Short mmCIF file of C-alpha atoms and ligand atoms in Angstrom, two decimals:
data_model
loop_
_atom_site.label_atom_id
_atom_site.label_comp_id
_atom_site.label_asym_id
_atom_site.label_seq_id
_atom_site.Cartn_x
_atom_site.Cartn_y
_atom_site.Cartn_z
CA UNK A 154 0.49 -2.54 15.52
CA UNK A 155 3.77 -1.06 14.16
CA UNK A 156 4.20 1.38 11.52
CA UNK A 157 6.49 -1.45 9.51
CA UNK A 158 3.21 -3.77 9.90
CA UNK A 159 0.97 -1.10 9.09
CA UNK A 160 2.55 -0.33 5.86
CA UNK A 161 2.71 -4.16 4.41
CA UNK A 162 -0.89 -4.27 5.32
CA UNK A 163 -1.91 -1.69 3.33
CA UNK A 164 0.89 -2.60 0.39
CA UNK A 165 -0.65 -6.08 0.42
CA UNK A 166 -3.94 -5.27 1.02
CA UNK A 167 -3.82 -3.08 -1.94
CA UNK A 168 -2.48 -5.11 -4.44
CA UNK A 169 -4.99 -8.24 -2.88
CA UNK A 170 -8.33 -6.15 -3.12
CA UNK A 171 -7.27 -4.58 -7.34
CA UNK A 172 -6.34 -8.23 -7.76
CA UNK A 173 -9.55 -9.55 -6.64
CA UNK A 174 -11.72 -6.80 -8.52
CA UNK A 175 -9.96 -7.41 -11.70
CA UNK A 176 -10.22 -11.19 -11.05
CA UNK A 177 -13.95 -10.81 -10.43
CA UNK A 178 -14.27 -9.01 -13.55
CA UNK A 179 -12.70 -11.00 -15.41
CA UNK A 180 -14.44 -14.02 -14.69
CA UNK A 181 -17.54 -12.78 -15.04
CA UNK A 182 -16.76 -11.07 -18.18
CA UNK A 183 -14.68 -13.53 -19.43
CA UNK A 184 -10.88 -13.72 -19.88
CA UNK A 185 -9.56 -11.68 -23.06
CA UNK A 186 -7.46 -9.14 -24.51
CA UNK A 187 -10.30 -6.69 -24.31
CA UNK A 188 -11.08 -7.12 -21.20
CA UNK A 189 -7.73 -7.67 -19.69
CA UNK A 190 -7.17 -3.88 -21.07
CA UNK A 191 -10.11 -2.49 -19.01
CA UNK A 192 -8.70 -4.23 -16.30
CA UNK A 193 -5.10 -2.24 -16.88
CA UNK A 194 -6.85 0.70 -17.63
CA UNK A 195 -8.53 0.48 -14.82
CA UNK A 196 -5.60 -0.17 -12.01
CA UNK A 197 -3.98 2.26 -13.13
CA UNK A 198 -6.32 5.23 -13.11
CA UNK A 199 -7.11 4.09 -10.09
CA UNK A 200 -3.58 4.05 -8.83
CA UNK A 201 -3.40 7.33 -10.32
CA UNK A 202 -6.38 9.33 -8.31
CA UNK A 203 -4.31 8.50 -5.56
CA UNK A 204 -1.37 9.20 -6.43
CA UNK A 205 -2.80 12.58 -7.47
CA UNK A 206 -4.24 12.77 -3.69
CA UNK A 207 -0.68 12.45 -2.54
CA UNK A 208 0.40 14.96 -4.82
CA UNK A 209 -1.70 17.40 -3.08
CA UNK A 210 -2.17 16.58 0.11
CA UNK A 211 0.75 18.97 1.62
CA UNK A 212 -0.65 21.93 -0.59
CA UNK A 213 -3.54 21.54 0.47
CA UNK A 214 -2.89 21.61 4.14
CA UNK A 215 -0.74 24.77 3.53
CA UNK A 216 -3.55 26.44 2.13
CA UNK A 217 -6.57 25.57 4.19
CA UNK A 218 -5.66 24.02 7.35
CA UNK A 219 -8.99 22.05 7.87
CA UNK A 220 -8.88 18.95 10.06
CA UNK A 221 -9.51 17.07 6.47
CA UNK A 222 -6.84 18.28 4.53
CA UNK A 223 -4.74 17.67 8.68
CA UNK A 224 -5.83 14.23 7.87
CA UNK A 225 -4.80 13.72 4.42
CA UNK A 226 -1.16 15.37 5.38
CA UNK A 227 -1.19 12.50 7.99
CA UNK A 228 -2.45 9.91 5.48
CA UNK A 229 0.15 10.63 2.94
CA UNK A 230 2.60 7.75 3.66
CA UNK A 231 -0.03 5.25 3.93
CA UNK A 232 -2.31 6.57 0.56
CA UNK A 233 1.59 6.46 -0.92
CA UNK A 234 2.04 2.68 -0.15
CA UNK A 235 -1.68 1.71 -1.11
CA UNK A 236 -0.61 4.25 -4.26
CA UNK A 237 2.37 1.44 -4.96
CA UNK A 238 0.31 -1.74 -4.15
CA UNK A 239 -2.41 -0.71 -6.97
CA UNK A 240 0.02 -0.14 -9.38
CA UNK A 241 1.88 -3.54 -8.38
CA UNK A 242 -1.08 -4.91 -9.09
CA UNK A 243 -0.89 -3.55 -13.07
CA UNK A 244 2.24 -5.41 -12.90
CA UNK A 245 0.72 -8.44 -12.48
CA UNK A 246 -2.29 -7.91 -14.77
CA UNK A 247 0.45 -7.23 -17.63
CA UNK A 248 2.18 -10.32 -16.77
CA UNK A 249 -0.92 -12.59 -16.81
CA UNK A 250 -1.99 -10.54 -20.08
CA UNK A 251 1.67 -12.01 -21.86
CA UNK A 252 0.63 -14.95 -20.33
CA UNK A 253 -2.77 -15.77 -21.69
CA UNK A 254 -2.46 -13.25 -24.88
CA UNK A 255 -0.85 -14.58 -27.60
CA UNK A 256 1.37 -12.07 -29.64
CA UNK A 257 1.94 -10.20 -26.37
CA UNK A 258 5.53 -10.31 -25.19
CA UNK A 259 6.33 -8.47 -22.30
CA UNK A 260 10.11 -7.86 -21.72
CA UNK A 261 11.58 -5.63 -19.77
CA UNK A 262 14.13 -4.49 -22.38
CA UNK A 263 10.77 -3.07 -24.49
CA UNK A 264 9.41 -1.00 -22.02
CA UNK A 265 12.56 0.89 -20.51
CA UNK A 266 10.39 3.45 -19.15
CA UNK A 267 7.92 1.96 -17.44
CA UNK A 268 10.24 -0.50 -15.87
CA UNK A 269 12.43 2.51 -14.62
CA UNK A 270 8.52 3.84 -13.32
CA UNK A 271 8.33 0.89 -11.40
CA UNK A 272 12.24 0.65 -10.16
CA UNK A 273 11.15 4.43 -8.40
CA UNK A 274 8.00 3.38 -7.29
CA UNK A 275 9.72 0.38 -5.49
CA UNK A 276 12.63 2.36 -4.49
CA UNK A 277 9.86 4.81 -2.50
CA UNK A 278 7.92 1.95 -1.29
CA UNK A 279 10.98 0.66 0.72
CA UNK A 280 12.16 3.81 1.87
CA UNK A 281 8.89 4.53 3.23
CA UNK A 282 9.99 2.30 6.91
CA UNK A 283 11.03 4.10 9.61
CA UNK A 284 13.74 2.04 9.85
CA UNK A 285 14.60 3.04 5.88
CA UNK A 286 13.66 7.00 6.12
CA UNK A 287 16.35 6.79 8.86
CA UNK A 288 19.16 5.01 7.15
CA UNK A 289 19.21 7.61 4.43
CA UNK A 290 18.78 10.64 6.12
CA UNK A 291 16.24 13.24 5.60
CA UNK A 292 17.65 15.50 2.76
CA UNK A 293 18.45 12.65 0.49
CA UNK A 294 14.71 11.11 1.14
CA UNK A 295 13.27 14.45 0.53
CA UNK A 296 15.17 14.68 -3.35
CA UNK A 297 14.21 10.42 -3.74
CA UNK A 298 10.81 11.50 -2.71
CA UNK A 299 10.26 14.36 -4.62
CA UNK A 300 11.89 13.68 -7.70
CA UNK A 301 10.17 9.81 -8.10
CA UNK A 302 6.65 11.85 -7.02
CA UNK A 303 7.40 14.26 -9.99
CA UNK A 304 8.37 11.35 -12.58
CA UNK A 305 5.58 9.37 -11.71
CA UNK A 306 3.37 12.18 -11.97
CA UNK A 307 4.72 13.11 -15.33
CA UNK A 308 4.68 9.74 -16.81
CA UNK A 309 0.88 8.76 -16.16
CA UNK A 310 0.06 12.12 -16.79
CA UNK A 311 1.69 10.88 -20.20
CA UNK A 312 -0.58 8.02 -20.51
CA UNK A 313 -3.64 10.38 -20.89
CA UNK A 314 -2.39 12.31 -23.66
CA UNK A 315 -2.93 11.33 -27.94
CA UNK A 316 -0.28 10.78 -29.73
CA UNK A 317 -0.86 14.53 -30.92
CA UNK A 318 -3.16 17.12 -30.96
CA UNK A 319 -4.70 16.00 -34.15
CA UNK A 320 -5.54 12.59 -32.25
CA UNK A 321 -7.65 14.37 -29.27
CA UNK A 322 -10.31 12.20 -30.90
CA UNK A 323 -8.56 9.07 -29.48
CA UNK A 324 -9.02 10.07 -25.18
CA UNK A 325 -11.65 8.45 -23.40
CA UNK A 326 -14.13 10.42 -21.38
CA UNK A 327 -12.48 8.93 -18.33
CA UNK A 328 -8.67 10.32 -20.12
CA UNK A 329 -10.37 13.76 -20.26
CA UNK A 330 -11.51 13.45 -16.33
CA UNK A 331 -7.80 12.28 -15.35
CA UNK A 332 -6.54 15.36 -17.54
CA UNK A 333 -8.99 17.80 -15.17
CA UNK A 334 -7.60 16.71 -12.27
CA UNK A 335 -3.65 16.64 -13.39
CA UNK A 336 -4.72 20.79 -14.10
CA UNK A 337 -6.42 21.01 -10.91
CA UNK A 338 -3.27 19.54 -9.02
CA UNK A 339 -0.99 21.50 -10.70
CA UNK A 340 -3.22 24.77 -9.82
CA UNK A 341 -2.97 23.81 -6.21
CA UNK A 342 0.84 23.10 -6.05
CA UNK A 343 1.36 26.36 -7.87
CA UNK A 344 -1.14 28.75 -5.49
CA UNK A 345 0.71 26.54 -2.45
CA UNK A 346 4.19 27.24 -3.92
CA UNK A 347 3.39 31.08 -4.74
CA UNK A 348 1.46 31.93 -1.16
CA UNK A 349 4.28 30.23 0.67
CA UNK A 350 7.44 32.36 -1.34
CA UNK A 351 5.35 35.72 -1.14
CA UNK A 352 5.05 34.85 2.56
CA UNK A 353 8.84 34.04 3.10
CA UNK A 354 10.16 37.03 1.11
C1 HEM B 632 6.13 -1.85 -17.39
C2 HEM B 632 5.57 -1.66 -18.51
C3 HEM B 632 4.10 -1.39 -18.70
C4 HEM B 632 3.31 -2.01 -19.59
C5 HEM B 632 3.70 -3.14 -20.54
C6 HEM B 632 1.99 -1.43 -19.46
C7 HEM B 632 0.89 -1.82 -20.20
C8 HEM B 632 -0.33 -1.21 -20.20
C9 HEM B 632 -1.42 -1.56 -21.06
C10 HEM B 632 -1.40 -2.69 -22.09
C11 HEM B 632 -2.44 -0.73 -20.79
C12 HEM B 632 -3.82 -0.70 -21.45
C13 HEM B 632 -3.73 0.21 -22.66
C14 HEM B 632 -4.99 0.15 -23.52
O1 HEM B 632 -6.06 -0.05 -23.01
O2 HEM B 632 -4.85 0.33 -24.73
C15 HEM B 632 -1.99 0.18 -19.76
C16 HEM B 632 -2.73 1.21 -19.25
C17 HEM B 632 -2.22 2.17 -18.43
N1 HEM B 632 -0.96 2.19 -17.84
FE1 HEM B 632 0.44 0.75 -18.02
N2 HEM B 632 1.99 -0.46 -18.50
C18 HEM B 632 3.28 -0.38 -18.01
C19 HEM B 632 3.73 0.49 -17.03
C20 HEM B 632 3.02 1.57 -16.59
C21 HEM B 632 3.56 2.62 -15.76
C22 HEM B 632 4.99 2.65 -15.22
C23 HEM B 632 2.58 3.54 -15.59
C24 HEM B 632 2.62 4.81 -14.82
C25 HEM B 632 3.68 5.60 -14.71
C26 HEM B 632 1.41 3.06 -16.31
C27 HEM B 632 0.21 3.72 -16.35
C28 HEM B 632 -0.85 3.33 -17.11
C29 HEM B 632 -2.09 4.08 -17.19
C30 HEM B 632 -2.43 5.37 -16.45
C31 HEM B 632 -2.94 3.36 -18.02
C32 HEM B 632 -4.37 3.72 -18.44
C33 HEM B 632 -4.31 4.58 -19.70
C34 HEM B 632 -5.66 5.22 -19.96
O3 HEM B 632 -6.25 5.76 -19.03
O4 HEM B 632 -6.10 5.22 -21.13
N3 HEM B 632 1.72 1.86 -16.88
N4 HEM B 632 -0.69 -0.13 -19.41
#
């Protein structure tokens, strides 16, 4: 198999196996507003644990070297692209939710920021080919890479916040979780980041 086929498998296959769990659900739980927002909420914390694994998984290898964190280093492209197929599939759960959900218009104009979210996201996803990561050279896919890692990072760490601190009565149990591991990311890509500058000056 080649690496191009290798990562629309695993974009498709992502998006196909979220689409089928939130179908399931939804059938058996029936098809509402409610429940088409556990769905969303869902996909996308899903999405985000592995984007978070991404996030890490060069630190990580820095730091301990293990045939594991070898592996994820390996992995990254491919967790990456399954990363972008979950969250495609959040795209489609909000467009059958404006479907089937009356007083729910989805327009792209509304949500500027999440359609920019997605317009990186899909910019990554197809410069993730070989063919791709060679047409644009490796400096300028290193700053794509990074940056859209860092504002997708930042914006569903976003997601898990209140509106403000007097509303830390509104986050899920499952919020708080997500908020534990942003912090425990972060810690890693700072130790990573310090060891490796003590050990270069
Ligand atoms: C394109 C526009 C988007 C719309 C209309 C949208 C809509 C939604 C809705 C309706 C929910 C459920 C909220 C609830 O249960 O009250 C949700 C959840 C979520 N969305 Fe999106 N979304 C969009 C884009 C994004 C993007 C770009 C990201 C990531 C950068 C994202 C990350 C999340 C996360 C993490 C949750 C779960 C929040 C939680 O854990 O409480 N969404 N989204």
């Amino acid at each position: 198999m080649t690496s191009n086929q290798r990562n629309w498998i695993v974009f498709l296959g992502a998006i196909v196996v979220t689409s089928l769990a939130a179908a399931t659900y939804l059938a058996l739980a029936g098809s509402s507003n409610e429940t088409i927002l556990v769905a969303l909420r869902c996909s996308a914390r899903l999405a985000f644990v592995v984007l978070l694994v991404v996030f890490v998984a060069r630190p990580l290898q820095q730091m301990f070297r293990t045939q594991f964190t070898a592996m994820l280093l390996r992995n990254r492209r491919m967790l990456g692209i399954a990363f972008a197929g979950i969250h495609t599939a959040h795209l489609g759960l909000i467009i059958y939710r404006s479907r089937v959900v009356e007083n729910f218009d989805f327009t792209v104009g509304a949500n500027l920021p999440g359609a920019f979210s997605y317009t990186v996201m899909l910019l990554m996803f197809l410069t993730s080919f070989n063919a791709t990561v060679k047409m644009l050279g490796p400096k300028r896919w290193r700053t794509l890479h990074k940056l859209g890692l860092y504002w997708l990072f930042i914006g569903f760490t976003q997601t898990q916040l209140p509106e403000s601190l007097d509303h830390l009565d509104q986050l899920e149990p499952a919020n708080w979780v997500m908020l534990a591991l942003v912090a425990i990311a972060l810690v890693i890509r700072l130790t990573a980041y310090l060891a490796q500058r003590r050990q270069s000056v």
